Coordinates of C-alpha atoms in Angstrom, one line a residue:
X10 CA 34.5 70.9 106.8
X11 CA 31.4 70.1 104.8
X12 CA 33.4 67.4 103.0
X13 CA 34.6 66.1 106.4
X14 CA 31.1 65.8 107.8
X15 CA 29.9 64.2 104.6
X16 CA 32.8 61.8 104.7
X17 CA 32.2 60.8 108.3
X18 CA 28.4 60.5 107.9
X19 CA 28.8 58.5 104.7
X20 CA 31.3 56.2 106.3
X21 CA 28.9 55.5 109.3
X22 CA 25.9 55.0 107.0
X23 CA 27.9 52.9 104.6
X24 CA 29.3 50.8 107.4
X25 CA 25.7 50.1 108.7
X26 CA 24.5 49.4 105.2
X27 CA 27.4 47.1 104.5
X28 CA 26.8 45.2 107.8
X29 CA 23.1 44.9 107.1
X30 CA 23.8 43.9 103.5
X31 CA 26.2 41.2 104.5
X32 CA 23.8 39.9 107.1
X33 CA 21.0 39.7 104.6
X34 CA 23.2 37.9 102.1
X35 CA 24.4 35.5 104.8
X36 CA 20.8 34.8 105.8
X37 CA 19.9 34.2 102.1
X38 CA 22.8 31.9 101.6
X39 CA 21.8 29.8 104.7
X40 CA 18.2 29.7 103.5
X41 CA 19.3 28.6 100.0
X42 CA 21.4 25.8 101.5
X43 CA 18.4 24.7 103.6
X44 CA 16.1 24.8 100.6
X45 CA 18.6 22.8 98.4
X46 CA 19.1 20.3 101.3
X47 CA 15.4 19.7 101.6
X48 CA 15.0 19.3 97.8
X49 CA 17.9 16.8 97.7
X50 CA 16.3 14.9 100.6
X51 CA 13.1 14.7 98.6
X52 CA 14.9 13.3 95.6
X53 CA 16.7 10.8 97.8
X54 CA 13.5 9.6 99.4
X55 CA 11.7 9.4 96.1
X56 CA 14.7 7.7 94.4
X57 CA 15.4 5.4 97.4
X58 CA 11.8 4.1 97.7
X59 CA 11.4 3.4 93.9
X60 CA 14.9 2.0 93.4
X61 CA 14.5 -0.3 96.4
X62 CA 11.1 -1.6 95.4
X63 CA 12.2 -2.2 91.8
X64 CA 15.3 -3.9 93.1
X65 CA 13.3 -6.2 95.4
X66 CA 10.9 -7.1 92.6
X67 CA 13.8 -7.8 90.3
X68 CA 15.4 -10.1 92.8
X69 CA 12.6 -12.1 94.4
X70 CA 9.5 -11.8 92.3
X71 CA 9.4 -15.1 90.5
X72 CA 5.9 -14.4 89.2
X73 CA 7.5 -11.9 86.8
X74 CA 9.8 -14.5 85.3
X75 CA 7.0 -15.8 83.0
X76 CA 5.3 -13.6 80.5
X77 CA 1.6 -12.8 80.8
X78 CA -1.1 -14.1 81.1
X79 CA 0.7 -16.7 83.3
X80 CA 0.5 -16.0 87.0
X81 CA -1.5 -12.9 86.3
X82 CA -3.0 -12.6 89.8
X83 CA 0.4 -12.8 91.4
X84 CA 1.7 -10.1 89.1
X85 CA -1.3 -7.8 89.8
X86 CA -1.0 -8.3 93.6
X87 CA 2.7 -7.5 93.6
X88 CA 2.6 -4.4 91.5
X89 CA -0.6 -3.1 93.2
X90 CA 1.3 -3.2 96.5
X91 CA 4.1 -1.2 95.0
X92 CA 1.8 1.5 93.6
X93 CA -0.2 1.8 96.8
X94 CA 3.0 2.3 98.8
X95 CA 4.5 5.0 96.6
X96 CA 2.2 7.8 95.7
X97 CA 4.5 9.4 93.0
X98 CA 4.6 6.2 91.0
X99 CA 2.4 6.5 87.9
X100 CA 2.8 2.9 86.9
X101 CA 4.9 -0.3 87.2
X102 CA 5.5 -2.8 84.4
X103 CA 7.6 -5.7 83.1
X104 CA 8.9 -6.1 79.5
X105 CA 9.9 -9.5 78.1
X106 CA 12.3 -10.6 75.4
X107 CA 9.5 -12.0 73.3
X108 CA 7.8 -8.6 73.2
X109 CA 5.2 -9.4 75.9
X110 CA 4.3 -6.5 78.3
X111 CA 2.6 -6.3 81.6
X112 CA 1.7 -2.8 82.9
X113 CA -0.2 -1.8 86.0
X114 CA -1.4 1.8 86.0
X115 CA -2.4 4.2 88.7
X116 CA -5.6 5.7 87.3
X117 CA -5.6 8.8 89.5
X118 CA -4.4 10.7 86.4
X119 CA -7.2 11.8 84.1
X120 CA -4.8 11.4 81.1
X121 CA -4.7 7.6 81.7
X122 CA -8.4 7.3 82.4
X123 CA -9.2 9.1 79.1
X124 CA -6.7 7.2 77.1
X125 CA -7.8 3.7 78.4
X126 CA -11.5 4.5 78.6
X127 CA -11.6 3.4 82.3
X128 CA -14.8 3.1 84.2
X129 CA -15.5 5.8 86.8
X130 CA -15.0 3.5 89.8
X131 CA -11.7 2.0 88.5
X132 CA -8.6 2.7 90.6
X133 CA -6.1 0.6 88.7
X134 CA -5.7 -0.3 85.1
X135 CA -3.8 -3.3 83.7
X136 CA -2.4 -3.6 80.2
X137 CA -1.4 -7.0 78.9
X138 CA 0.3 -7.1 75.5
X139 CA 1.1 -10.4 73.8
X140 CA 1.2 -11.9 70.3
X141 CA -1.5 -14.3 69.2
X142 CA -0.8 -17.5 67.3
X143 CA -0.9 -15.5 64.0
X144 CA 1.8 -13.2 65.3
X145 CA -0.4 -10.1 65.7
X146 CA 0.1 -8.0 68.8
X147 CA -3.0 -7.5 70.9
X148 CA -3.7 -5.5 74.0
X149 CA -6.0 -6.7 76.8
X150 CA -7.2 -4.1 79.3
X151 CA -8.5 -4.8 82.8
X152 CA -9.8 -2.4 85.4
X153 CA -9.9 -2.9 89.2
X154 CA -11.5 -0.9 91.9
X155 CA -9.8 0.1 95.1
X156 CA -10.7 -3.3 96.6
X157 CA -9.1 -5.2 93.8
X158 CA -12.4 -6.3 92.2
X159 CA -12.5 -6.4 88.4
X160 CA -14.9 -3.7 87.2
X161 CA -14.3 -3.8 83.5
X162 CA -12.3 -5.5 80.8
X163 CA -11.5 -4.9 77.1
X164 CA -10.2 -7.7 74.9
X165 CA -8.3 -8.0 71.6
X166 CA -7.3 -4.4 70.9
X167 CA -4.6 -4.3 68.2
X168 CA -1.4 -2.4 69.2
X169 CA 2.0 -1.8 67.8
X170 CA 3.6 -1.2 71.3
X171 CA 6.7 -3.2 71.8
X172 CA 8.6 -2.8 75.1
X173 CA 11.8 -4.0 73.5
X174 CA 12.0 -0.7 71.5
X175 CA 11.6 1.5 74.6
X176 CA 14.6 3.4 76.0
X177 CA 14.1 1.9 79.5
X178 CA 14.2 -1.6 78.2
X179 CA 17.3 -1.0 76.0
X180 CA 19.1 0.7 78.9
X181 CA 18.5 -2.0 81.5
X182 CA 18.4 -5.2 79.5
X183 CA 21.3 -7.4 80.0
X184 CA 22.9 -5.5 82.8
X185 CA 22.6 -5.8 86.6
X186 CA 22.4 -2.3 88.0
X187 CA 19.3 -0.1 87.9
X188 CA 19.1 2.8 85.4
X189 CA 17.1 6.0 85.2
X190 CA 15.6 7.6 82.1
X191 CA 14.6 11.2 81.8
X192 CA 13.2 13.6 82.9
X193 CA 10.8 13.6 80.0
X194 CA 7.2 14.5 79.2
X195 CA 5.0 11.5 79.6
X196 CA 3.2 10.8 76.4
X197 CA -0.2 9.9 77.9
X198 CA -0.5 12.3 80.8
X199 CA 1.7 15.1 79.6
X200 CA 3.3 15.3 83.0
X201 CA 7.0 15.5 83.8
X202 CA 8.3 12.1 84.8
X203 CA 11.2 9.7 85.0
X204 CA 11.6 6.0 84.7
X205 CA 13.6 3.6 86.9
X206 CA 14.3 0.2 85.4
X207 CA 16.3 -2.9 86.3
X208 CA 16.7 -6.4 84.8
X209 CA 15.4 -9.4 86.7
X210 CA 18.0 -11.5 88.5
X211 CA 16.5 -14.7 87.1
X212 CA 16.6 -13.4 83.5
X213 CA 18.5 -10.3 82.5
X214 CA 16.3 -10.0 79.4
X215 CA 13.3 -9.3 81.5
X216 CA 13.2 -5.7 82.6
X217 CA 11.1 -4.3 85.5
X218 CA 10.3 -0.6 85.4
X219 CA 8.4 2.1 87.2
X220 CA 7.3 5.6 86.0
X221 CA 7.6 8.4 88.6
X222 CA 5.6 11.6 88.3
X223 CA 7.7 14.6 89.5
X224 CA 4.8 16.8 90.5
X225 CA 5.9 16.9 94.1
X226 CA 9.3 18.3 93.0
X227 CA 7.9 21.0 90.7
X228 CA 5.3 22.0 93.4
X229 CA 8.1 22.2 96.0
X230 CA 10.2 24.4 93.7
X231 CA 7.2 26.7 93.1
X232 CA 6.2 27.0 96.7
X233 CA 9.5 27.4 98.5
X234 CA 10.6 31.0 97.6
X235 CA 12.6 33.4 99.6
X236 CA 11.2 36.4 97.8
X237 CA 8.6 37.2 95.0
X238 CA 11.0 36.8 92.1
X239 CA 13.2 34.0 93.5
X240 CA 13.5 31.2 91.0
X241 CA 14.7 27.7 91.4
X242 CA 15.3 25.1 88.7
X243 CA 17.2 21.9 87.9
X244 CA 19.7 21.6 85.1
X245 CA 21.2 18.5 83.5
X246 CA 24.8 17.7 83.0
X247 CA 24.9 20.0 79.9
X248 CA 23.4 22.9 81.8
X249 CA 19.9 22.5 80.1
X250 CA 16.9 23.2 82.4
X251 CA 14.6 20.2 83.0
X252 CA 12.5 21.4 86.0
X253 CA 11.6 25.0 86.7
X254 CA 9.9 26.8 89.6
X255 CA 8.1 29.2 87.3
X256 CA 5.0 27.6 86.1
X257 CA 4.9 29.5 82.8
X258 CA 8.4 28.5 82.1
X259 CA 7.6 24.9 83.1
X260 CA 4.7 24.9 80.6
X261 CA 7.1 26.0 77.9
X262 CA 9.4 23.2 78.9
X263 CA 6.5 20.7 78.9
X264 CA 5.3 21.8 75.4
X265 CA 8.4 20.2 73.8
X266 CA 8.3 16.8 72.1
X267 CA 9.1 14.9 75.2
X268 CA 12.9 14.4 74.9
X269 CA 14.9 16.0 77.7
X270 CA 17.2 17.8 75.1
X271 CA 14.1 19.2 73.3
X272 CA 12.6 20.3 76.6
X273 CA 15.7 22.3 77.5
X274 CA 15.9 24.0 74.1
X275 CA 12.7 25.8 74.7
X276 CA 14.1 27.8 77.6
X277 CA 16.3 30.8 76.7
X278 CA 17.5 32.1 80.1
X279 CA 20.6 34.4 80.6
X280 CA 21.4 32.7 84.0
X281 CA 21.4 29.3 82.3
X282 CA 23.9 30.7 79.7
X283 CA 26.1 31.9 82.5
X284 CA 26.1 28.5 84.1
X285 CA 26.9 26.8 80.8
X286 CA 29.8 29.1 79.9
X287 CA 31.5 29.1 83.4
X288 CA 33.2 25.9 84.6
X289 CA 34.3 27.5 87.9
X290 CA 31.0 27.1 89.7
X291 CA 31.2 25.6 93.2
X292 CA 28.6 25.0 95.8
X293 CA 29.1 28.4 97.3
X294 CA 26.6 31.2 96.4
X295 CA 27.8 34.0 94.2
X296 CA 26.5 37.2 92.7
X297 CA 25.6 37.1 89.0
X298 CA 24.4 39.9 86.7
X299 CA 21.4 38.9 84.7
X300 CA 20.1 41.7 82.5
X301 CA 19.7 44.8 84.7
X302 CA 19.4 42.9 87.9
X303 CA 21.9 41.2 90.2
X304 CA 21.0 37.7 91.6
X305 CA 22.5 35.7 94.5
X306 CA 22.9 32.3 92.9
X307 CA 23.5 28.9 94.5
X308 CA 24.4 25.9 92.4
X309 CA 24.6 22.5 94.1
X310 CA 24.8 19.0 92.7
X311 CA 22.1 16.4 93.4
X312 CA 23.8 13.7 95.3
X313 CA 21.2 11.0 94.6
X314 CA 21.9 7.3 94.1
X315 CA 20.0 7.2 90.8
X316 CA 17.2 9.7 90.3
X317 CA 18.6 12.9 88.5
X318 CA 22.1 11.9 89.6
X319 CA 24.8 14.5 88.5
X320 CA 22.0 17.0 87.8
X321 CA 22.3 20.4 89.7
X322 CA 19.9 22.6 91.6
X323 CA 20.1 26.3 90.9
X324 CA 18.5 28.8 93.3
X325 CA 18.6 32.5 92.3
X326 CA 17.2 35.3 94.4
X327 CA 17.2 39.0 93.2
X328 CA 19.7 41.0 95.3
X329 CA 17.4 44.0 95.4
X330 CA 14.6 42.0 97.1
X331 CA 17.1 40.5 99.6
X332 CA 18.5 43.9 100.3
X333 CA 15.1 45.6 101.0
X334 CA 15.6 45.6 104.8
X335 CA 19.1 47.0 104.4
X336 CA 17.9 49.6 101.9
X337 CA 15.3 50.8 104.4
X338 CA 18.0 51.2 107.1
X339 CA 20.2 53.0 104.5
X340 CA 17.3 55.5 103.8
X341 CA 16.9 56.2 107.6
X342 CA 20.7 56.7 107.9
X343 CA 20.7 59.1 104.9
X344 CA 17.9 61.2 106.5
X345 CA 19.9 61.6 109.7
X346 CA 23.1 62.4 107.7
X347 CA 21.3 65.0 105.7
X348 CA 20.3 66.9 108.9
X349 CA 23.9 66.7 110.1
X350 CA 25.3 67.9 106.7
X351 CA 22.8 70.8 106.7
X352 CA 24.1 72.0 110.0
X353 CA 27.7 71.6 108.8
X354 CA 27.0 73.7 105.8
X355 CA 25.7 76.6 107.9
X356 CA 28.8 76.4 110.0
X357 CA 31.0 76.2 107.0
X358 CA 29.4 79.4 105.5
X359 CA 30.2 81.2 108.7
X360 CA 33.8 80.1 108.7
X361 CA 34.3 80.7 105.0
X362 CA 34.1 84.5 105.6
X363 CA 37.5 84.2 107.3
X364 CA 39.2 83.0 104.2
X365 CA 37.2 85.0 101.6
X366 CA 39.8 87.7 101.2
X367 CA 42.5 85.2 100.4
X368 CA 40.3 83.5 97.8
X369 CA 39.5 86.9 96.2
X370 CA 43.3 87.6 95.8
X371 CA 43.8 84.2 94.2
X372 CA 41.0 84.9 91.8
X373 CA 42.4 88.2 90.8
X374 CA 45.8 86.6 90.2
X375 CA 44.2 83.9 88.1
X376 CA 42.5 86.6 85.9
X377 CA 45.9 88.3 85.4
X378 CA 47.4 85.0 84.2
X379 CA 44.4 84.6 81.9
X380 CA 45.3 88.0 80.3
X381 CA 49.0 87.0 80.1
X382 CA 50.0 89.6 82.6
X383 CA 53.2 88.2 84.1
X384 CA 54.5 91.5 85.7
X385 CA 52.9 91.0 89.1
X386 CA 53.6 87.8 91.1
X387 CA 50.9 86.2 93.2
X388 CA 51.1 87.5 96.7
X389 CA 48.7 85.7 99.0
X390 CA 49.3 85.3 102.8
X391 CA 47.1 83.0 104.6
X392 CA 47.1 80.8 107.8
X393 CA 45.3 78.1 105.8
X394 CA 48.1 75.9 104.5
X395 CA 46.1 74.8 101.4
X396 CA 45.6 78.4 100.3
X397 CA 49.3 79.2 100.9
X398 CA 50.3 76.2 98.8
X399 CA 47.9 77.2 96.1
X400 CA 49.5 80.7 95.9
X401 CA 52.9 79.2 95.5
X402 CA 51.6 76.8 92.8
X403 CA 50.1 79.8 90.9
X404 CA 53.5 81.5 91.0
X405 CA 55.0 78.4 89.5
X406 CA 52.3 78.3 86.9
X407 CA 52.9 82.0 86.1
X408 CA 56.6 81.2 85.4
X409 CA 55.7 78.2 83.3
X410 CA 53.2 80.1 81.2
X411 CA 55.6 83.0 80.8
X412 CA 58.2 80.5 79.3
X413 CA 55.6 78.9 77.1
X414 CA 54.5 82.3 75.8
X415 CA 58.0 82.8 74.3
X416 CA 57.2 80.1 71.7
X417 CA 55.1 81.3 68.8
X418 CA 52.8 80.3 67.1
X419 CA 50.6 79.0 69.9
X420 CA 49.7 75.7 68.2
X421 CA 53.4 74.9 68.1
X422 CA 53.6 75.4 71.8
X423 CA 50.9 72.8 72.2
X424 CA 52.6 70.3 70.0
X425 CA 56.0 70.9 71.5
X426 CA 54.5 70.3 75.0
X427 CA 53.1 67.0 73.7
X428 CA 56.5 66.0 72.3
X429 CA 58.4 67.3 75.4
X430 CA 60.6 69.7 73.4
X431 CA 60.7 72.6 75.8
X432 CA 64.3 72.4 76.9
X433 CA 65.5 75.9 76.1
X434 CA 67.6 76.9 73.1
X435 CA 68.6 73.5 71.8
X436 CA 68.5 71.5 68.6
X437 CA 69.4 68.1 67.1
X438 CA 69.6 66.3 63.9
X439 CA 66.4 64.6 62.7
X440 CA 64.9 63.1 59.6
X441 CA 62.1 65.5 58.4
X442 CA 60.1 66.4 55.3
X443 CA 59.9 70.1 54.6
X444 CA 57.3 71.9 52.4
X445 CA 57.6 75.5 51.0
X446 CA 54.9 77.4 49.2
X447 CA 54.8 80.6 47.2
X448 CA 52.2 82.6 45.3
X449 CA 52.9 83.5 41.7
X450 CA 53.2 87.3 41.1
X451 CA 52.1 88.1 44.6
X452 CA 54.1 91.4 44.5
X453 CA 51.9 92.5 41.5
X454 CA 48.8 91.5 43.4
X455 CA 49.9 93.4 46.4
X456 CA 50.6 96.5 44.5
X457 CA 47.1 96.6 42.9
X458 CA 45.3 96.1 46.2
X459 CA 45.0 97.9 49.5
X460 CA 46.9 96.5 52.5
X461 CA 43.7 95.7 54.2
X462 CA 42.5 93.6 51.2
X463 CA 45.9 91.9 51.0
X464 CA 45.8 90.9 54.7
X465 CA 42.2 89.7 54.4
X466 CA 43.0 87.6 51.3
X467 CA 46.2 86.1 52.9
X468 CA 44.4 85.3 56.1
X469 CA 41.8 83.2 54.3
X470 CA 44.5 81.7 52.2
X471 CA 46.6 80.7 55.2
X472 CA 43.6 79.2 56.9
X473 CA 43.2 77.0 53.9
X474 CA 46.8 75.9 53.9
X475 CA 46.8 75.4 57.7
X476 CA 43.8 73.1 57.4
X477 CA 45.5 71.0 54.7
X478 CA 48.8 70.7 56.6
X479 CA 47.1 70.0 60.0
X480 CA 44.8 67.4 58.5
X481 CA 47.8 65.5 57.3
X482 CA 49.8 65.5 60.6
X483 CA 52.0 68.4 59.7
X484 CA 52.7 71.8 61.3
X485 CA 53.4 75.2 59.9
X486 CA 56.7 76.4 61.2
X487 CA 56.8 79.9 59.8
X488 CA 54.7 82.3 57.7
X489 CA 57.1 84.0 55.4
X490 CA 55.3 86.9 53.7
X491 CA 52.9 85.1 51.3
X492 CA 54.7 81.8 51.8
X493 CA 54.7 79.1 54.5
X494 CA 57.3 76.7 55.7
X495 CA 55.7 73.4 57.0
X496 CA 57.4 70.4 58.4
X497 CA 56.6 66.7 59.2
X498 CA 58.1 64.3 61.7
X499 CA 58.9 67.1 64.1
X500 CA 57.9 67.9 66.7
X501 CA 55.5 65.0 66.6
X502 CA 57.0 61.7 65.2
X503 CA 55.4 60.6 61.9
X504 CA 56.8 57.5 60.1
X505 CA 54.9 58.4 56.9
X506 CA 56.1 62.0 56.9
X507 CA 56.9 62.2 53.1
X508 CA 53.5 60.7 52.1
X509 CA 51.7 63.1 54.4
X510 CA 53.5 66.1 53.0
X511 CA 52.5 65.1 49.5
X512 CA 48.9 64.6 50.5
X513 CA 48.9 68.0 52.2
X514 CA 50.1 69.7 49.0
X515 CA 47.6 67.8 46.9
X516 CA 44.8 68.7 49.4
X517 CA 45.9 72.4 49.4
X518 CA 45.9 72.4 45.6
X519 CA 42.3 71.1 45.5
X520 CA 41.2 73.6 48.2
X521 CA 42.8 76.4 46.2
X522 CA 40.3 75.7 43.4
X523 CA 37.4 76.5 45.7
X524 CA 39.3 79.4 47.2
X525 CA 39.9 81.0 43.8
X526 CA 36.2 80.6 42.8
X527 CA 35.3 82.6 45.9
X528 CA 38.0 85.2 45.0
X529 CA 36.6 85.6 41.5
X530 CA 33.1 85.9 42.9
X531 CA 34.3 88.8 45.1
X532 CA 36.1 90.5 42.2
X533 CA 39.5 89.6 43.7
X534 CA 42.5 88.0 41.9
X535 CA 43.2 84.3 41.8
X536 CA 46.2 82.8 43.8
X537 CA 48.5 80.4 42.0
X538 CA 50.6 78.5 44.4
X539 CA 53.8 76.6 43.9
X540 CA 54.9 73.8 46.3
X541 CA 58.3 72.3 47.0
X542 CA 58.9 69.1 49.0
X543 CA 62.1 67.5 50.2
X544 CA 63.0 64.8 52.8
X545 CA 66.3 64.5 54.7
X546 CA 68.3 65.3 57.7
X547 CA 67.9 68.7 59.3
X548 CA 68.9 70.4 62.5
X549 CA 65.6 70.8 64.4
X550 CA 65.0 72.7 67.7
X551 CA 64.4 75.9 69.5
X552 CA 66.6 78.9 68.5
X553 CA 66.4 82.6 69.0
X554 CA 67.0 85.3 71.6
X555 CA 66.8 84.9 75.4
X556 CA 63.3 86.4 75.5
X557 CA 62.0 85.2 72.1
X558 CA 62.4 81.7 70.9
X559 CA 61.4 80.1 67.7
X560 CA 61.0 76.4 66.9
X561 CA 62.5 75.8 63.4
X562 CA 64.7 73.6 61.2
X563 CA 67.8 74.4 59.4
X564 CA 70.2 72.7 56.9
X565 CA 70.5 71.6 53.3
X566 CA 67.2 69.7 53.5
X567 CA 65.3 72.9 54.2
X568 CA 67.1 74.8 51.5
X569 CA 66.5 72.2 48.9
X570 CA 62.7 72.2 49.7
X571 CA 62.7 76.0 49.2
X572 CA 64.6 75.7 45.9
X573 CA 62.2 73.1 44.6
X574 CA 59.4 75.5 45.1
X575 CA 61.1 78.0 42.8
X576 CA 62.1 75.4 40.1
X577 CA 58.3 75.0 39.4
X578 CA 58.7 78.1 37.2
X579 CA 61.1 76.3 34.8
X580 CA 58.7 73.4 34.3
X581 CA 55.3 75.2 34.6
X582 CA 54.4 72.8 37.4
X583 CA 52.7 73.2 40.7
X584 CA 54.1 70.6 43.1
X585 CA 57.7 69.4 42.8
X586 CA 59.4 66.8 45.0
X587 CA 62.8 65.3 45.3
X588 CA 64.0 61.8 44.7
X589 CA 64.1 61.2 48.4
X590 CA 60.4 62.0 48.7
X591 CA 59.6 59.7 45.8
X592 CA 61.7 56.9 47.2
X593 CA 59.8 57.1 50.5
X594 CA 56.2 57.1 49.2
X595 CA 56.0 56.2 45.5
X596 CA 53.9 53.1 46.5
X597 CA 51.2 55.5 47.5
X598 CA 51.8 58.8 45.7
X599 CA 52.1 59.0 41.9
X600 CA 55.0 61.0 40.5
X601 CA 56.1 62.1 37.0
X602 CA 59.8 62.3 36.4
X603 CA 61.1 65.6 35.0
X604 CA 64.8 64.8 34.8
X605 CA 67.4 66.7 36.9
X606 CA 67.8 70.3 37.8
X607 CA 70.4 72.4 39.6
X608 CA 69.2 74.3 42.6
X609 CA 70.6 77.7 43.2
X610 CA 73.6 77.6 45.6
X611 CA 74.0 73.8 45.3
X612 CA 76.7 72.2 43.2
X613 CA 75.0 68.7 42.9
X614 CA 72.1 68.4 40.5
X615 CA 68.7 67.1 41.8
X616 CA 66.4 64.5 40.3
X617 CA 63.0 66.2 40.4
X618 CA 59.5 64.8 40.1
X619 CA 56.1 66.3 39.8
X620 CA 53.6 65.1 42.4
X621 CA 50.6 64.0 40.2
X622 CA 48.2 62.5 42.8
X623 CA 47.4 59.7 45.1
X624 CA 47.5 56.2 43.6
X625 CA 44.2 54.3 43.5
X626 CA 43.7 51.8 46.3
X627 CA 43.9 48.8 43.9
X628 CA 47.3 50.0 42.6
X629 CA 48.6 50.6 46.2
X630 CA 47.8 47.0 47.2
X631 CA 49.8 45.5 44.3
X632 CA 52.6 48.0 43.8
X633 CA 56.2 47.0 44.3
X634 CA 58.2 48.4 47.2
X635 CA 60.1 51.6 46.4
X636 CA 63.4 49.9 46.2
X637 CA 62.2 47.7 43.3
X638 CA 60.8 50.6 41.2
X639 CA 62.7 52.2 38.4
X640 CA 63.7 55.9 38.5

């Protein structure tokens, strides 16, 4: 009942939160679109004014068809009108194919005033660059006040500036349409700007240009925020940021060498990397993980005729800030739910007394199963269907555990369950590797020691063997007095069963050294163990009486492995293996041939090999396959 109340309360609170969350996200999406629309409108206005004026000048301004100083007054009047009409324009100019240059500058920027040494009352600066009869390039500066009166002039300053080398001249010269350059950091003022340039209709080698300061765009990005940590920036066609709402980031962008690519390289921003690496962006907002925060991100192209054309606006607002109102509503809902749940718990405690007796009986039955007491079935009667079903399930578990308990040892039960071999008394043919061990003169050792000492020594000895076998994917099938019978590839499949059996024997041989040191330190005898290993077909499965089953393997393969253990006596060896074992793993295990021997009870002689050790890794990598090796 508590769960039901929690479920209902959580569902109601979750529904309210989900509705508030979606509402907040929808509002944020709408606000993002409005923001981006306003920014695009600003670009369109800025681009349209500048492009239109540059286009008009390029079409009808005949005064610009001749290089300065000819028709100087007309040039000044024309470009002054342009600057006065468009506040973001930093300057307007004309470049000529002979290298002449006419530049009218808006001196509202301190950078230009300082660079040109302008008088305090100067409103406009004029740069005239031309070559003298000797071919030297000289710059003439003129300064006009707001009324157009000359208030200062500087003659004959040498300069190496050549408009023909500038990107705006190269891009627009010889073609009809207008072009845009940037954004870039202006060399003189250090501000972010762009250039719009177009060749003159009367001479395509004369290029008219205007520099636009993008301060209004950066100010707009910084001022228009939906939340404290909302960010907005503009990326170029490669995904590199060129304008950013964060002033510190913008300073880092502006500290580059002025090229747009260099500017973008200074900003390392996870969201930018996401935009670069994902080509599936549309103009619909989406949620993006950035570090440990989730942002609602809108990416829209700037549909401008020229200025920042094909660039994109990115607006990203942290979801946690957008969700603040919804989170407050969630908190209030949780408080109410907590009160309801507390009341439900009190009611549940009262009702739980009705079913306590049934639960106690189930607990008692579970404890009997834990103690392997299968004599008494679970008898629980209850009107609660779940408790009744649980009682039946425990009876089924009792029967299953009773069946599993017939299989000994317990670790074999576990492995047989994994392999799915519990099908009653059944067996089948299977390729296996068998290993038998025996202790030299164990009868003599047993006669000289008490039974308790013998059991204690054997227990530690068997622990050591079990660790070696288990570590190499094998299983001990039987403990036969002082011997063990271990097997590989059953019940768990093992394609390298011969190799693992050899490794287990070698590991046990090494562990036996430490075991014997401990024995001598205690004043106890050493154990000398023989190993026999053989691979082949065997009948593997569960055999035994109705109430006592044993998982084992039978057949010639098992007998041969047992006989190989005994043949060690004839050759004074420790680990003997058959030709079948050597054929399977000689590329990994090193063997020493010992000729042939006749196993007791077997007519056919066996080729026998001593297991020497594991081959070094370098030898394993270059060794021939078993079929190519000599006997």
